[in-house]
Short mmCIF file of the C-alpha atoms (twelve columns), coordinates in Angstrom:
data_MODEL
# 
_entry.id   MODEL 
# 
loop_
_atom_site.group_PDB 
_atom_site.id 
_atom_site.type_symbol 
_atom_site.label_atom_id 
_atom_site.label_alt_id 
_atom_site.label_comp_id 
_atom_site.label_asym_id 
_atom_site.label_seq_id 
_atom_site.Cartn_x 
_atom_site.Cartn_y 
_atom_site.Cartn_z 
_atom_site.pdbx_PDB_model_num 
ATOM 1  C CA . UNK A 1  15.158  9.189   2.406  1 
ATOM 2  C CA . UNK A 2  12.278  7.046   0.867  1 
ATOM 3  C CA . UNK A 3  12.786  4.351   3.520  1 
ATOM 4  C CA . UNK A 4  12.573  6.968   6.235  1 
ATOM 5  C CA . UNK A 5  9.370   8.341   4.847  1 
ATOM 6  C CA . UNK A 6  7.923   4.994   4.335  1 
ATOM 7  C CA . UNK A 7  8.824   4.015   8.056  1 
ATOM 8  C CA . UNK A 8  6.982   7.274   9.206  1 
ATOM 9  C CA . UNK A 9  3.945   6.435   7.211  1 
ATOM 10 C CA . UNK A 10 3.857   2.730   8.357  1 
ATOM 11 C CA . UNK A 11 4.094   4.042   11.947 1 
ATOM 12 C CA . UNK A 12 1.584   6.729   11.551 1 
ATOM 13 C CA . UNK A 13 -1.016  4.142   10.299 1 
ATOM 14 C CA . UNK A 14 -0.868  2.443   13.732 1 
ATOM 15 C CA . UNK A 15 -2.018  5.424   15.644 1 
ATOM 16 C CA . UNK A 16 -5.301  5.753   14.024 1 
ATOM 17 C CA . UNK A 17 -6.068  2.063   13.071 1 
ATOM 18 C CA . UNK A 18 -8.063  1.123   16.179 1 
ATOM 19 C CA . UNK A 19 -10.735 3.854   16.908 1 
ATOM 20 C CA . UNK A 20 -12.779 3.156   13.810 1 
ATOM 21 C CA . UNK A 21 -12.772 -0.541  14.660 1 
ATOM 22 C CA . UNK A 22 -13.233 -0.191  18.324 1 
ATOM 23 C CA . UNK A 23 -16.932 -0.874  18.487 1 
ATOM 24 C CA . UNK A 24 -16.570 -4.109  16.488 1 
ATOM 25 C CA . UNK A 25 -13.569 -5.158  18.445 1 
ATOM 26 C CA . UNK A 26 -15.196 -4.445  21.655 1 
ATOM 27 C CA . UNK A 27 -18.413 -6.475  20.696 1 
ATOM 28 C CA . UNK A 28 -16.300 -9.485  19.632 1 
ATOM 29 C CA . UNK A 29 -14.177 -9.614  22.589 1 
ATOM 30 C CA . UNK A 30 -16.671 -8.412  25.109 1 
ATOM 31 C CA . UNK A 31 -14.668 -5.279  26.202 1 
ATOM 32 C CA . UNK A 32 -16.244 -3.024  28.698 1 
ATOM 33 C CA . UNK A 33 -16.114 0.703   28.028 1 
ATOM 34 C CA . UNK A 34 -13.277 1.275   30.374 1 
ATOM 35 C CA . UNK A 35 -11.216 -1.619  28.992 1 
ATOM 36 C CA . UNK A 36 -11.924 -0.365  25.495 1 
ATOM 37 C CA . UNK A 37 -10.602 3.054   26.491 1 
ATOM 38 C CA . UNK A 38 -7.433  1.368   27.928 1 
ATOM 39 C CA . UNK A 39 -6.949  -0.432  24.630 1 
ATOM 40 C CA . UNK A 40 -7.443  2.656   22.493 1 
ATOM 41 C CA . UNK A 41 -5.075  4.873   24.650 1 
ATOM 42 C CA . UNK A 42 -2.257  2.335   25.602 1 
ATOM 43 C CA . UNK A 43 -0.395  2.906   22.250 1 
ATOM 44 C CA . UNK A 44 -0.270  6.800   22.847 1 
ATOM 45 C CA . UNK A 45 0.469   6.506   26.543 1 
ATOM 46 C CA . UNK A 46 3.487   4.278   26.066 1 
ATOM 47 C CA . UNK A 47 4.785   6.511   23.312 1 
ATOM 48 C CA . UNK A 48 4.315   9.656   25.443 1 
ATOM 49 C CA . UNK A 49 6.150   8.353   28.357 1 
ATOM 50 C CA . UNK A 50 8.662   6.438   26.313 1 
ATOM 51 C CA . UNK A 51 9.706   9.330   24.119 1 
ATOM 52 C CA . UNK A 52 12.232  10.970  26.336 1 
ATOM 53 C CA . UNK A 53 14.193  7.924   27.461 1 
ATOM 54 C CA . UNK A 54 14.294  6.453   24.076 1 
ATOM 55 C CA . UNK A 55 15.601  9.862   22.705 1 
ATOM 56 C CA . UNK A 56 18.333  9.868   25.259 1 
ATOM 57 C CA . UNK A 57 19.078  6.099   24.444 1 
ATOM 58 C CA . UNK A 58 19.215  6.909   20.593 1 
ATOM 59 C CA . UNK A 59 21.846  9.643   21.470 1 
ATOM 60 C CA . UNK A 60 24.050  6.877   22.993 1 
ATOM 61 C CA . UNK A 61 23.246  3.963   20.663 1 
ATOM 62 C CA . UNK A 62 22.446  5.656   17.465 1 
ATOM 63 C CA . UNK A 63 19.176  6.550   15.768 1 
ATOM 64 C CA . UNK A 64 19.155  3.573   13.189 1 
ATOM 65 C CA . UNK A 65 19.081  0.725   15.780 1 
ATOM 66 C CA . UNK A 66 16.388  2.383   17.799 1 
ATOM 67 C CA . UNK A 67 14.210  3.150   14.619 1 
ATOM 68 C CA . UNK A 68 14.691  -0.428  13.395 1 
ATOM 69 C CA . UNK A 69 13.860  -1.981  16.846 1 
ATOM 70 C CA . UNK A 70 10.773  0.396   17.135 1 
ATOM 71 C CA . UNK A 71 9.582   -0.849  13.699 1 
ATOM 72 C CA . UNK A 72 10.029  -4.447  14.605 1 
ATOM 73 C CA . UNK A 73 7.938   -4.062  17.825 1 
ATOM 74 C CA . UNK A 74 5.303   -2.151  15.930 1 
ATOM 75 C CA . UNK A 75 5.133   -4.935  13.381 1 
ATOM 76 C CA . UNK A 76 5.100   -7.715  15.975 1 
ATOM 77 C CA . UNK A 77 2.596   -5.982  18.134 1 
ATOM 78 C CA . UNK A 78 0.433   -5.460  15.176 1 
ATOM 79 C CA . UNK A 79 0.749   -9.055  13.820 1 
ATOM 80 C CA . UNK A 80 0.043   -10.497 17.229 1 
ATOM 81 C CA . UNK A 81 -2.764  -7.952  17.938 1 
ATOM 82 C CA . UNK A 82 -4.490  -9.265  14.813 1 
ATOM 83 C CA . UNK A 83 -4.884  -12.721 16.333 1 
ATOM 84 C CA . UNK A 84 -5.595  -11.644 19.831 1 
ATOM 85 C CA . UNK A 85 -8.536  -13.419 21.238 1 
ATOM 86 C CA . UNK A 86 -8.802  -12.058 24.716 1 
ATOM 87 C CA . UNK A 87 -8.832  -8.577  26.134 1 
ATOM 88 C CA . UNK A 88 -5.584  -9.026  27.979 1 
ATOM 89 C CA . UNK A 89 -3.860  -10.179 25.006 1 
ATOM 90 C CA . UNK A 90 -5.123  -7.103  22.862 1 
ATOM 91 C CA . UNK A 91 -3.981  -4.820  25.651 1 
ATOM 92 C CA . UNK A 92 -0.495  -6.508  25.747 1 
ATOM 93 C CA . UNK A 93 -0.071  -6.197  21.967 1 
ATOM 94 C CA . UNK A 94 -1.174  -2.572  21.907 1 
ATOM 95 C CA . UNK A 95 1.533   -1.879  24.590 1 
ATOM 96 C CA . UNK A 96 4.106   -3.715  22.489 1 
ATOM 97 C CA . UNK A 97 3.054   -1.554  19.458 1 
ATOM 98 C CA . UNK A 98 3.402   1.459   21.562 1 
ATOM 99 C CA . UNK A 99 6.950   0.454   22.674 1 
# 
């Protein structure tokens, strides 16, 4: 039970980590206001549209493999996003986190 709660907390941190840092990230990478909006909303958009298909997939495959895969993608996207040096790379890593 503790692992499940920790996983939920780990995932929840990723939802709100970018908005407070968006002005600094935008300035450093030279993001336009539109692109900054895409970077901020990609995580939530992928999650919104992927929830139903992944819920159906988890009914077939099982919840544990889906959760572990999701956490691995979240961690990989976050780690790669930390070293992103271009707007396209940052957008791609946010999409990976959302998956």
